[in-house]
Structure formats: structure tokens, C-alpha cells
N, CA, C and O atoms as a MOPAC input file, in Angstrom:
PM7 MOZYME 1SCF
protein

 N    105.96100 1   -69.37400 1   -36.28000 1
 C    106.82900 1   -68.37200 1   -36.88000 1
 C    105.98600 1   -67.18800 1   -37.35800 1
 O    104.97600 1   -67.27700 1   -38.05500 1
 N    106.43300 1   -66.28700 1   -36.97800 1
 C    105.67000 1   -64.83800 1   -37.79400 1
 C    105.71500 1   -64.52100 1   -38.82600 1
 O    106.76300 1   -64.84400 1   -39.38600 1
 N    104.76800 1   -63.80400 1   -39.62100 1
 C    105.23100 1   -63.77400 1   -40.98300 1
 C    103.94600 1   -62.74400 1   -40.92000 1
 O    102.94100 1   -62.84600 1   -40.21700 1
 N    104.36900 1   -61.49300 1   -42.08400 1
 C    103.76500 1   -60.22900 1   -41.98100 1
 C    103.71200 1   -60.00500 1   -44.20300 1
 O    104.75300 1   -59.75300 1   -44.80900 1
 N    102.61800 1   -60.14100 1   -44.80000 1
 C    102.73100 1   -60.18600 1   -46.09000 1
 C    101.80600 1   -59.05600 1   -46.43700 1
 O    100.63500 1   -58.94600 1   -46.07500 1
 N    102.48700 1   -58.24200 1   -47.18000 1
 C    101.71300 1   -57.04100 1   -47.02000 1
 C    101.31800 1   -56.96700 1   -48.88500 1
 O    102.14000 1   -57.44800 1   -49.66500 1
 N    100.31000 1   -56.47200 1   -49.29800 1
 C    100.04700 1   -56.58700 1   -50.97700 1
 C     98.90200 1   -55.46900 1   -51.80200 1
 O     98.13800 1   -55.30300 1   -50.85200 1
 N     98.60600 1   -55.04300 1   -52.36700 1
 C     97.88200 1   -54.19700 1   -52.46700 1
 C     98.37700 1   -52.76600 1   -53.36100 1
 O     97.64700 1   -51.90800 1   -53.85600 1
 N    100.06700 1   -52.86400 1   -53.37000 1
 C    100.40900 1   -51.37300 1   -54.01300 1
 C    100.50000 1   -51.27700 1   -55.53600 1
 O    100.85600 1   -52.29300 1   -56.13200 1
 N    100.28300 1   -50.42400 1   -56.07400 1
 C    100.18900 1   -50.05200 1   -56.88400 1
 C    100.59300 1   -48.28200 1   -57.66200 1
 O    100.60700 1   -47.32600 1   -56.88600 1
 N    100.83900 1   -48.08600 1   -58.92300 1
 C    101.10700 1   -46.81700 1   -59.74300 1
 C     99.68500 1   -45.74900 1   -59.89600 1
 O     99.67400 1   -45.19000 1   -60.99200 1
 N     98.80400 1   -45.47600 1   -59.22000 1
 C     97.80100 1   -44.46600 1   -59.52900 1
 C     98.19300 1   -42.89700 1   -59.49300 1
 O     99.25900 1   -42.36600 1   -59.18500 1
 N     97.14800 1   -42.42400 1   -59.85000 1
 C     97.04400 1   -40.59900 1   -60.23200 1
 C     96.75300 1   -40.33800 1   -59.29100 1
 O     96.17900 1   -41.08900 1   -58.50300 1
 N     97.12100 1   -38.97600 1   -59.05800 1
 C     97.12900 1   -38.25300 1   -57.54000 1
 C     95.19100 1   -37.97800 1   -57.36900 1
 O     94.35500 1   -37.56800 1   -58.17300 1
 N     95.12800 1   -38.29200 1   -56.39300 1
 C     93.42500 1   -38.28700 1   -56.04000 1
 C     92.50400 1   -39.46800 1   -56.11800 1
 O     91.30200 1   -39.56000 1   -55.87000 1
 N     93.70700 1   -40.66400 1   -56.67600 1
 C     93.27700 1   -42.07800 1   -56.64000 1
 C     93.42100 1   -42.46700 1   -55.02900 1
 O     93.93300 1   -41.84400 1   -54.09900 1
 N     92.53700 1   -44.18400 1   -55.11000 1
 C     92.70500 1   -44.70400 1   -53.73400 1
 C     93.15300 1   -45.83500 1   -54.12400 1
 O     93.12300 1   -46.10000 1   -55.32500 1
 N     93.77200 1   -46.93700 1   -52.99600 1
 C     94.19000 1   -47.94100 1   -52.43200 1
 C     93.96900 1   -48.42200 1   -51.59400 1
 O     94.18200 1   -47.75900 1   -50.58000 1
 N     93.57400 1   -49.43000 1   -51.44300 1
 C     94.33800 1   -50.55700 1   -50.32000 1
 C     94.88900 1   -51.41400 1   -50.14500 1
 O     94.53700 1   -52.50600 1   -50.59100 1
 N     96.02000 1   -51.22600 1   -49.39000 1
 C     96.75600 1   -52.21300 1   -48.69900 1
 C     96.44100 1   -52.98500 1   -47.70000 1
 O     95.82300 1   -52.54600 1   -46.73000 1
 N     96.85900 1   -54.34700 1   -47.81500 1
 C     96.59600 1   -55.33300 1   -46.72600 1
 C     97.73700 1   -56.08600 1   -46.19900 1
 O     98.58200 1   -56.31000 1   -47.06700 1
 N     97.99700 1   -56.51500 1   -45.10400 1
 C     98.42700 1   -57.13400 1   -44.42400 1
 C     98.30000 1   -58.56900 1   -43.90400 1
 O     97.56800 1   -58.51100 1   -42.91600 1
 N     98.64900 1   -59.71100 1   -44.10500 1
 C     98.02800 1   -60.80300 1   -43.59600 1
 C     99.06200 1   -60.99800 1   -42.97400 1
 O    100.18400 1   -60.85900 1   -43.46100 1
 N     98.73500 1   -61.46800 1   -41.40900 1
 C     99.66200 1   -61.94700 1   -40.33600 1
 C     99.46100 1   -64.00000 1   -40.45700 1
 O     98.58700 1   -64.77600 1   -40.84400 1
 N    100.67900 1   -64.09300 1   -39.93600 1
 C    100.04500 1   -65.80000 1   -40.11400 1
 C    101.80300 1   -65.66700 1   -38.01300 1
 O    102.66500 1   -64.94100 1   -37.51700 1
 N    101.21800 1   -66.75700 1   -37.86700 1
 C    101.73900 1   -67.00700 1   -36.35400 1
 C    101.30500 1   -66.13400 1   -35.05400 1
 O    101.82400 1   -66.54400 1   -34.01500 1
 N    100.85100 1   -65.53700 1   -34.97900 1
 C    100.03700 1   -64.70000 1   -34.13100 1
 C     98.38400 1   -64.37900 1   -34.33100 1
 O     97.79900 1   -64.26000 1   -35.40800 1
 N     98.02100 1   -64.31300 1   -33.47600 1
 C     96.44600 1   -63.42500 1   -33.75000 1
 C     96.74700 1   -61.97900 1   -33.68400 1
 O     97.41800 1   -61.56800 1   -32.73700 1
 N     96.24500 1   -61.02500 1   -34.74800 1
 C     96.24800 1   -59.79100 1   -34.97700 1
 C     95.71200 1   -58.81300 1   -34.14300 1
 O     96.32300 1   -57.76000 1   -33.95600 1
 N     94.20700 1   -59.13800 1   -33.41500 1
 C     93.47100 1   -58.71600 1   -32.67600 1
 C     93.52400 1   -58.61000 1   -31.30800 1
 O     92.66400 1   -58.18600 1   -30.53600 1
 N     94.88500 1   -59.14100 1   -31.03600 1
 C     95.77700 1   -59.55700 1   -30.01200 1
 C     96.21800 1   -58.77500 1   -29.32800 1
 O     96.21500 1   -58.79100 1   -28.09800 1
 N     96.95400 1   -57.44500 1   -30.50500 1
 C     98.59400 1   -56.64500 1   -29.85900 1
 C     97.84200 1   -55.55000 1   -31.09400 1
 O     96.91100 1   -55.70700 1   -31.88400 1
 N     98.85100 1   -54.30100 1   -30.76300 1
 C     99.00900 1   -53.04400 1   -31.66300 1
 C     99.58100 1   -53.77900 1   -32.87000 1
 O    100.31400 1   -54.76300 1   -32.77100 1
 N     99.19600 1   -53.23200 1   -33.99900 1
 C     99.58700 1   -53.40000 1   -35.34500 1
 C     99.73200 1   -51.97800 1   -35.90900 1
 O     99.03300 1   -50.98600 1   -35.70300 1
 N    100.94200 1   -52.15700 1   -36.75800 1
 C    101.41400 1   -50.47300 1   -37.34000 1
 C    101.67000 1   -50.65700 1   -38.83900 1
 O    101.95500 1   -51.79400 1   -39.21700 1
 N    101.59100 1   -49.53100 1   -39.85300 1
 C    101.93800 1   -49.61800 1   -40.80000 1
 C    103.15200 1   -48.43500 1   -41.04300 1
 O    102.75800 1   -47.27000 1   -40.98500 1
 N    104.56600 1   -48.65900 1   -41.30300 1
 C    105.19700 1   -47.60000 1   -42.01800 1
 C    105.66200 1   -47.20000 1   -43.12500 1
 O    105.50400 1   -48.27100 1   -43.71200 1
 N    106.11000 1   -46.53200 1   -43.90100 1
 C    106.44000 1   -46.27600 1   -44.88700 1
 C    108.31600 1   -45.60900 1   -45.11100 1
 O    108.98200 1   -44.87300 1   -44.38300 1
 N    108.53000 1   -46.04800 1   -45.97000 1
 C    109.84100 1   -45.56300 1   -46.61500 1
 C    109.68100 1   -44.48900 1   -47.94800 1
 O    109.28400 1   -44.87400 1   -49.04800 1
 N    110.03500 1   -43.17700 1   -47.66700 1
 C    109.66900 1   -42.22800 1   -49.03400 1
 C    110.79000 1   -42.49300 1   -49.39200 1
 O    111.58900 1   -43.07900 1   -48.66000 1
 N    111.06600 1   -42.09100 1   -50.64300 1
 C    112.64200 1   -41.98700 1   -51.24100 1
 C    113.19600 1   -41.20300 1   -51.00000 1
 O    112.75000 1   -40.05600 1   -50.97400 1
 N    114.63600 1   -41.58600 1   -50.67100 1
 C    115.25100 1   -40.42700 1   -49.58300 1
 C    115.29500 1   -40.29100 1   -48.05200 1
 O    116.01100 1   -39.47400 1   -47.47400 1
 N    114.49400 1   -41.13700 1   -47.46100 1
 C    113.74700 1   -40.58900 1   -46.55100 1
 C    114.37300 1   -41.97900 1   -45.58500 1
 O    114.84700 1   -43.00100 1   -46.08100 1
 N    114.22100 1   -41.68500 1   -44.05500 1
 C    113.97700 1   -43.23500 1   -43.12000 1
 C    112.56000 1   -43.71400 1   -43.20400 1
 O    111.65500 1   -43.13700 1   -43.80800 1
 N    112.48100 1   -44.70000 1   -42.61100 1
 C    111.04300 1   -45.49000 1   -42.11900 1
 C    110.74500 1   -44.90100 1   -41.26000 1
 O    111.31100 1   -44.66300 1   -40.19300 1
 N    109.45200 1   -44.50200 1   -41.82600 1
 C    108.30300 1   -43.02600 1   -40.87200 1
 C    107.36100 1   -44.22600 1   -40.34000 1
 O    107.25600 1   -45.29100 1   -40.95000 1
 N    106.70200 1   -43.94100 1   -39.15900 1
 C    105.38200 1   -44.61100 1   -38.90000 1
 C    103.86100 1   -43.75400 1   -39.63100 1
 O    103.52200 1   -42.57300 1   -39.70400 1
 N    103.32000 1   -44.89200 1   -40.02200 1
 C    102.14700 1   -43.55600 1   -40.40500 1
 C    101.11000 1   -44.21300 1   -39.92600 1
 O    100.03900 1   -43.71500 1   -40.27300 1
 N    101.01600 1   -45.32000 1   -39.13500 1
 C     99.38100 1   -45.70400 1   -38.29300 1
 C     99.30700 1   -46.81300 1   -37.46200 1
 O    100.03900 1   -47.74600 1   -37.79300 1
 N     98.61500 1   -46.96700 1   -36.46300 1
 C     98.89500 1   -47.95500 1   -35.77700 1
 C     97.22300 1   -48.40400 1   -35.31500 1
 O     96.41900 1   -47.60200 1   -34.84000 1
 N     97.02100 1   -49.45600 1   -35.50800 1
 C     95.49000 1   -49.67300 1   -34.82000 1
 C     95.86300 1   -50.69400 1   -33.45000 1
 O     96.90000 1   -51.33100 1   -33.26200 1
 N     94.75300 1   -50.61300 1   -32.66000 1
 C     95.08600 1   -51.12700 1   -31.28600 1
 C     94.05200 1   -52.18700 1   -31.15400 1
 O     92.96700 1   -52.19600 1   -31.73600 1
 N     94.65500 1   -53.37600 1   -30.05100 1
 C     93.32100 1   -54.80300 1   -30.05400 1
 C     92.29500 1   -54.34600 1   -29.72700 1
 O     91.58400 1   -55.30600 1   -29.43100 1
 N     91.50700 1   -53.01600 1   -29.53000 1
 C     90.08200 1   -52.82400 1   -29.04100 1
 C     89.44600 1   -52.33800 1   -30.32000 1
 O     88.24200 1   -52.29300 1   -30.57100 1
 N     90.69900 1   -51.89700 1   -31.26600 1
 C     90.20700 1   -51.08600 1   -33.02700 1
 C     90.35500 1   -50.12800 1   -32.89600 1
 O     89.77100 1   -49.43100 1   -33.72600 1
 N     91.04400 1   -49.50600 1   -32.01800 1
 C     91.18800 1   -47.72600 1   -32.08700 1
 C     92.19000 1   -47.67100 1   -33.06600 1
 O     92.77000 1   -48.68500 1   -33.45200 1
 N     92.42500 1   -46.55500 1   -33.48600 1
 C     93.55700 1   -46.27900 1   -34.64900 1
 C     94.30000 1   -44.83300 1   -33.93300 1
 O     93.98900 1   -44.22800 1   -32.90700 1
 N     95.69100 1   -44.50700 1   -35.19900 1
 C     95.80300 1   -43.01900 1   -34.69900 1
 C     96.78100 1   -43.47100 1   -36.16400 1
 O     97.27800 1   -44.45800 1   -36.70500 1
 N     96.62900 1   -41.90600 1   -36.33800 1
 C     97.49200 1   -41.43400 1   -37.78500 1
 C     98.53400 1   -40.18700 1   -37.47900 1
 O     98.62800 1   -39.39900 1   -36.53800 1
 N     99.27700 1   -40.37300 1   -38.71700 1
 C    100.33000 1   -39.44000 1   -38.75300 1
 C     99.70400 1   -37.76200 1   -39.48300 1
 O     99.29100 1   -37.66300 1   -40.63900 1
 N     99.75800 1   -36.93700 1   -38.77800 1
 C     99.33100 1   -35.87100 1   -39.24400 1
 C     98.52000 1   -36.03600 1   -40.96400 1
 O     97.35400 1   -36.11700 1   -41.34900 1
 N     99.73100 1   -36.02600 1   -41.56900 1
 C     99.95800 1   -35.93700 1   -43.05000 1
 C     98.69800 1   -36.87500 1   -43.60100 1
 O     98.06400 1   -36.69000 1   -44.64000 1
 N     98.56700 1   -37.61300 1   -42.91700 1
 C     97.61800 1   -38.99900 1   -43.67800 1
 C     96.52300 1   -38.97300 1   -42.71500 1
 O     95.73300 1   -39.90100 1   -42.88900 1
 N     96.15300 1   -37.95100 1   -41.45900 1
 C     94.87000 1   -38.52300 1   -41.44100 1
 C     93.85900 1   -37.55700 1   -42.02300 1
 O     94.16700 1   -36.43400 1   -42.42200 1
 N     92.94900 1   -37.93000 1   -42.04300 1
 C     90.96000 1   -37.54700 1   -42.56000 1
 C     91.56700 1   -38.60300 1   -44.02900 1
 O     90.64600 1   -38.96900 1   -44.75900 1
 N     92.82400 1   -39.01300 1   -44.40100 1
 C     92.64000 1   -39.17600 1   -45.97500 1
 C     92.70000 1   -41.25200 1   -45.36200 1
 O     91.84700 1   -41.84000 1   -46.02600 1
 N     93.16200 1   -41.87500 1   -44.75000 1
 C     93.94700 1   -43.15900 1   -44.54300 1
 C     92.99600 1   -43.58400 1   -43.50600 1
 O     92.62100 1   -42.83400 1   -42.60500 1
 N     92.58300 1   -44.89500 1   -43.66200 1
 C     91.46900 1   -45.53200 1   -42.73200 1
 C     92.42000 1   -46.87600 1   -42.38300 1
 O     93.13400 1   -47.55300 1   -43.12100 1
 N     92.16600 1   -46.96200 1   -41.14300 1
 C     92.75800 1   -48.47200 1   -40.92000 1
 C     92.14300 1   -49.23800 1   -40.45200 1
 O     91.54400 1   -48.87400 1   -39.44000 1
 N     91.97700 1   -50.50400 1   -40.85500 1
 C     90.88800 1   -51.16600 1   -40.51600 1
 C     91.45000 1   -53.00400 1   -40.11000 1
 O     92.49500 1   -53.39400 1   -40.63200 1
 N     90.58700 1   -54.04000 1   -39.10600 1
 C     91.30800 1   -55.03500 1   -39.22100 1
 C     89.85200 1   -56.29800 1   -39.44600 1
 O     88.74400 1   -56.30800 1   -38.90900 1
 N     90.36600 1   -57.08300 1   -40.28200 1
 C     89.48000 1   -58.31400 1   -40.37600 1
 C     89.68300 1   -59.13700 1   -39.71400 1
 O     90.45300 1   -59.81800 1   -40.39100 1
 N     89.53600 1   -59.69100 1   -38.69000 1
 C     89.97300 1   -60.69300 1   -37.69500 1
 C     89.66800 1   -62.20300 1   -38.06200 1
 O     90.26100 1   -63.19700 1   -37.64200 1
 N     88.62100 1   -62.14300 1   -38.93100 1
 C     88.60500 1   -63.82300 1   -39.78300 1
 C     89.64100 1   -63.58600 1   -40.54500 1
 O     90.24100 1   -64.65900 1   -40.61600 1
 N     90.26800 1   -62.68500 1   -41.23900 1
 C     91.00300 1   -63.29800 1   -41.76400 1
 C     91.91700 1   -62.92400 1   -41.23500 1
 O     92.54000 1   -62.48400 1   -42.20200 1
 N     92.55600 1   -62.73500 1   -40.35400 1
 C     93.90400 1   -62.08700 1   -39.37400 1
 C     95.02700 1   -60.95500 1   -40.75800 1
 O     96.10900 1   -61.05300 1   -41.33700 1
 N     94.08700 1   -60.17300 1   -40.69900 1
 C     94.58800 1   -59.13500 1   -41.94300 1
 C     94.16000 1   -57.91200 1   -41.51400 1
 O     93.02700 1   -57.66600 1   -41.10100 1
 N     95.28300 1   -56.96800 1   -41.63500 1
 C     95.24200 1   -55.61200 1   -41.44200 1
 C     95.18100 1   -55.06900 1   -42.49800 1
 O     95.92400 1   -55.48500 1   -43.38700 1
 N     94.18100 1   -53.83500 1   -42.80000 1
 C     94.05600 1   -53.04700 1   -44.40100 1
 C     94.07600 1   -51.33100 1   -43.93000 1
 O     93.58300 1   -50.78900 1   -42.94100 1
 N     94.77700 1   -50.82300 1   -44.95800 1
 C     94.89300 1   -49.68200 1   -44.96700 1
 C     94.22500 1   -49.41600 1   -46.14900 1
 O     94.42100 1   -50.02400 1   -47.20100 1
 N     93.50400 1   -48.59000 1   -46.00000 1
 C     92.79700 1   -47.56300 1   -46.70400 1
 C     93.42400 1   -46.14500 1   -47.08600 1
 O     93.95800 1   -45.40200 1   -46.26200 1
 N     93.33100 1   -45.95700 1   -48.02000 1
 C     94.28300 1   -44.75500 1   -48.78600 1
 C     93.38500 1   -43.89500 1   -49.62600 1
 O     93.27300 1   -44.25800 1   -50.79700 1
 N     92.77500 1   -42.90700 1   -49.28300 1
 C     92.00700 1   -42.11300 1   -50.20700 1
 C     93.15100 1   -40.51400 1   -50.53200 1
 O     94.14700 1   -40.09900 1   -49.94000 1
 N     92.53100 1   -40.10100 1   -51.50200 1
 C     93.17900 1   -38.34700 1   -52.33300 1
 C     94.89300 1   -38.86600 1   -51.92100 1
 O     95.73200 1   -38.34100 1   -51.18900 1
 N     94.91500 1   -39.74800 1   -52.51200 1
 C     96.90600 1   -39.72000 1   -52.59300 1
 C     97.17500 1   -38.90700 1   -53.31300 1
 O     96.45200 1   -38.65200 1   -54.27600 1
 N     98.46300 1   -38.16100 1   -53.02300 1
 C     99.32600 1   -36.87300 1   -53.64000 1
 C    101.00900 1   -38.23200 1   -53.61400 1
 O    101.45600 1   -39.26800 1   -53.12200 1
 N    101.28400 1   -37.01700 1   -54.64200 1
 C    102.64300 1   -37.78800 1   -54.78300 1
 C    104.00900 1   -38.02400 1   -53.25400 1
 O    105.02300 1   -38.72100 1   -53.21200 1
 N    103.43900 1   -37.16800 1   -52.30200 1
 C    104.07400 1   -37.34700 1   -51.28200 1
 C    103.84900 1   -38.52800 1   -50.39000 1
 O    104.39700 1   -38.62300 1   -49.29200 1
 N    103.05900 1   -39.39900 1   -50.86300 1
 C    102.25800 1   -40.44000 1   -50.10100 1
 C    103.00400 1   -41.49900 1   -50.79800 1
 O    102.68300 1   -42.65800 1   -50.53400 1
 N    104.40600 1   -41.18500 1   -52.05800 1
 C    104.74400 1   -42.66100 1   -52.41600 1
 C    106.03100 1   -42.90000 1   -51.75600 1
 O    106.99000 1   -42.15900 1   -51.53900 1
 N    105.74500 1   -44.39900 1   -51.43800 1
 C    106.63900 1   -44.36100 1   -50.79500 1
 C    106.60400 1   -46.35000 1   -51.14100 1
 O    105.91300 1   -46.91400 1   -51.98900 1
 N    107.91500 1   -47.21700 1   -49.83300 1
 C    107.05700 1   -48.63100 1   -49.94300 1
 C    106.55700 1   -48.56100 1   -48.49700 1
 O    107.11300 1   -47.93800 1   -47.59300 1
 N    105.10100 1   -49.49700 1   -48.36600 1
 C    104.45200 1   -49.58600 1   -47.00600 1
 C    105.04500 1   -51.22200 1   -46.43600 1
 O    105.10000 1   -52.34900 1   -46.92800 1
 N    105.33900 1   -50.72900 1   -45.42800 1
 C    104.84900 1   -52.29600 1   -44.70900 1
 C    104.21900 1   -52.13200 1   -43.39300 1
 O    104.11900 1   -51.01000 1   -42.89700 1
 N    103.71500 1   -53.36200 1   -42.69900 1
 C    103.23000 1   -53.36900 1   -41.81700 1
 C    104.35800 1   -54.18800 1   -40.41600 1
 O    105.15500 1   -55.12300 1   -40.48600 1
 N    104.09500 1   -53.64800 1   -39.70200 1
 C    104.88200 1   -54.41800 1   -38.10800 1
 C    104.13800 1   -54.87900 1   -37.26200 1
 O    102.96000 1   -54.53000 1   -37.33000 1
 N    104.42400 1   -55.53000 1   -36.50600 1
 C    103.83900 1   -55.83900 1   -35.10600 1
 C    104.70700 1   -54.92800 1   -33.92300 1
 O    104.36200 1   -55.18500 1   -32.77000 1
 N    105.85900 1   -53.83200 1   -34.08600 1
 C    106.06000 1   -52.87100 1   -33.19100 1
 C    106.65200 1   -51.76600 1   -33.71600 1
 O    107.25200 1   -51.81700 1   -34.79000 1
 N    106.52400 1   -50.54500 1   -32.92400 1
 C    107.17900 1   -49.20000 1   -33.41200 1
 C    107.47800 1   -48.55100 1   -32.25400 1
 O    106.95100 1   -49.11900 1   -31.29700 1
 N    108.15900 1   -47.51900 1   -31.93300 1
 C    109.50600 1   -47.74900 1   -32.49800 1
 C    110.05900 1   -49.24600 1   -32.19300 1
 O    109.40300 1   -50.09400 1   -31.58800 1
 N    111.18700 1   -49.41100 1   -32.63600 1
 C    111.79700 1   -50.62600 1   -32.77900 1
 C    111.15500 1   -51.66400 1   -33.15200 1
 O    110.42100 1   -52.27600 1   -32.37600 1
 N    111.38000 1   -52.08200 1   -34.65300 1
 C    110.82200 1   -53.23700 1   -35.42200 1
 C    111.18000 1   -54.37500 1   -34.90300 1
 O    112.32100 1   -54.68900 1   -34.56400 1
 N    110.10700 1   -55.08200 1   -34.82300 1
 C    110.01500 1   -56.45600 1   -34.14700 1
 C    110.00700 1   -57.36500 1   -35.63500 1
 O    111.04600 1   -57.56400 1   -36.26500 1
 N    108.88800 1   -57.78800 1   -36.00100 1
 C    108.82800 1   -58.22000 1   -37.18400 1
 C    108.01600 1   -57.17000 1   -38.62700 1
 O    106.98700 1   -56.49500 1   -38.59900 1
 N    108.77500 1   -57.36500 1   -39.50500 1
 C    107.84800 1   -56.53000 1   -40.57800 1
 C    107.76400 1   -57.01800 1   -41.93000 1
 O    108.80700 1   -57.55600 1   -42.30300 1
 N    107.01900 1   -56.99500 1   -42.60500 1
 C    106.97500 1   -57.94400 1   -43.92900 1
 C    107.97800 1   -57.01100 1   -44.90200 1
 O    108.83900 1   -56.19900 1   -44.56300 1
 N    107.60500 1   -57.37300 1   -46.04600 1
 C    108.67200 1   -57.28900 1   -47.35100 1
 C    108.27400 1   -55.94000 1   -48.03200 1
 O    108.92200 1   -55.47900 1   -48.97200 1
 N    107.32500 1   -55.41800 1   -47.57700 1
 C    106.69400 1   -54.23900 1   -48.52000 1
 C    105.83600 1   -54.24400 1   -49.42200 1
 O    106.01200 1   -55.18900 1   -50.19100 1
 N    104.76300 1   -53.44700 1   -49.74000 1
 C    103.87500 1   -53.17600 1   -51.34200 1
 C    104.62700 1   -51.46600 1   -51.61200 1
 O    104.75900 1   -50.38900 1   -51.03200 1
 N    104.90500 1   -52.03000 1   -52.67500 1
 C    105.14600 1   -49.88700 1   -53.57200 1
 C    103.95400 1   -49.14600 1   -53.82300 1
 O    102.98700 1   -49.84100 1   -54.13500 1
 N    103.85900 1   -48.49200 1   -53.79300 1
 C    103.30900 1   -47.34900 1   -53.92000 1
 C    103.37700 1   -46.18900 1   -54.60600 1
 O    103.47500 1   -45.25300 1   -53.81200 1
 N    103.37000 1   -45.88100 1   -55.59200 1
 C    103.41100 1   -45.14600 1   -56.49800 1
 C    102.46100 1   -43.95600 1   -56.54500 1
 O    101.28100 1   -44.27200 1   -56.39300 1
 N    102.69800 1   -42.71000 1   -56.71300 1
 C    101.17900 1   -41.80700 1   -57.06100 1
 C    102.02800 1   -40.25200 1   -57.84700 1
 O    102.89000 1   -39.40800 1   -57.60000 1
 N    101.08200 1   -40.65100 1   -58.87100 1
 C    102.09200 1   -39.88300 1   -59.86200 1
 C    101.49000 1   -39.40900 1   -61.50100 1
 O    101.10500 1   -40.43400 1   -62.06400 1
 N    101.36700 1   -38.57200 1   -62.10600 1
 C    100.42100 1   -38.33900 1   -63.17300 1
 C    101.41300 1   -38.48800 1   -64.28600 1
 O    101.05100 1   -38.36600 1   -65.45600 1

């Protein structure tokens, strides 16, 4: 069974960092594309990154030079890296195993960034 647990969010000041992680359990991660999206308030579920089984990445305008994505394959966990968050960056994240059209996606971490 798949299961996508994403943890890591938190309330920081704009110019703080984060990371978020992802732990996959029923699949190997290193396998297939892995994506992370976000929900702003107000807003639909945006994609904002996707890393690929060789480790390439690609970002959404808005978030890249600032958002690193990275994967640990011992521990079948995907982490996002979040540096100079502005308040437009809050949103909740989760991670998928597809985009467009969600296949499986975990429950969310919040995200907060706000003085």
C-alpha cells in the first residue's frame, strides 16, 4: 500500500528556512518522478517541484535559486529545502508520486511565513 507522510512545517519569519520531508513507505522513491505541491489560501494545488530517478530536479519559477530538492534513498524520503521564505510561500505542502493528476499524495505539513 502507498503511503506518502510529509512533516517538517512550521510558523517562521520571512527570510527563515525549512525543511520538509517526505517519507514514502510501498514503493521505492528512486524509482519514479516525485513532486511536491502546494495549496496557498485561496488558491488550487500549484506544483512547485518535481525531482526525477536519476536526481534531476526542476522548480516553479517563484521558488527556484530559493527551494532545493533533494532525495535520501536509505531512507526512501524526499526533502525539500526552503531558504528566504516570503509570506507568499505559505501555503500546505504535500508531496505525490504524479502531476498533473494526483495519483497518491500524503496529508500535508503547513507552512506558515509571517512576521
Amino acid at each position: 500500500q502507498v503511503q506518502l507522510v510529509e512533516s517538517g512545517g512550521a510558523l517562521v519569519q520571512p527570510g527563515e528556512s525549512l525543511t520538509l520531508s517526505c517519507v514514502a513507505s510501498g514503493f521505492t522513491i528512486s524509482s519514479q518522478y516525485m513532486y511536491w505541491l502546494r495549496q496557498r489560501p485561496g488558491k488550487s494545488l500549484e506544483w512547485v517541484s518535481t525531482i526525477d530517478p536519476a536526481g534531476g530536479s526542476l522548480y516553479r519559477p517563484e521558488v527556484k535559486g530559493r527551494f532545493t530538492l533533494a532525495r535520501d534513498d536509505t531512507k526512501n524520503t524526499v526533502l525539500l529545502q526552503m531558504d528566504s521564505l516570503n509570506p507568499d510561500d505559505t501555503a500546505m505542502y504535500y508531496c505525490a508520486d504524479s502531476w498533473p493528476g494526483v495519483n497518491n499524495m500524503g496529508q500535508g505539513t503547513q507552512v506558515i511565513v509571517s512576521s
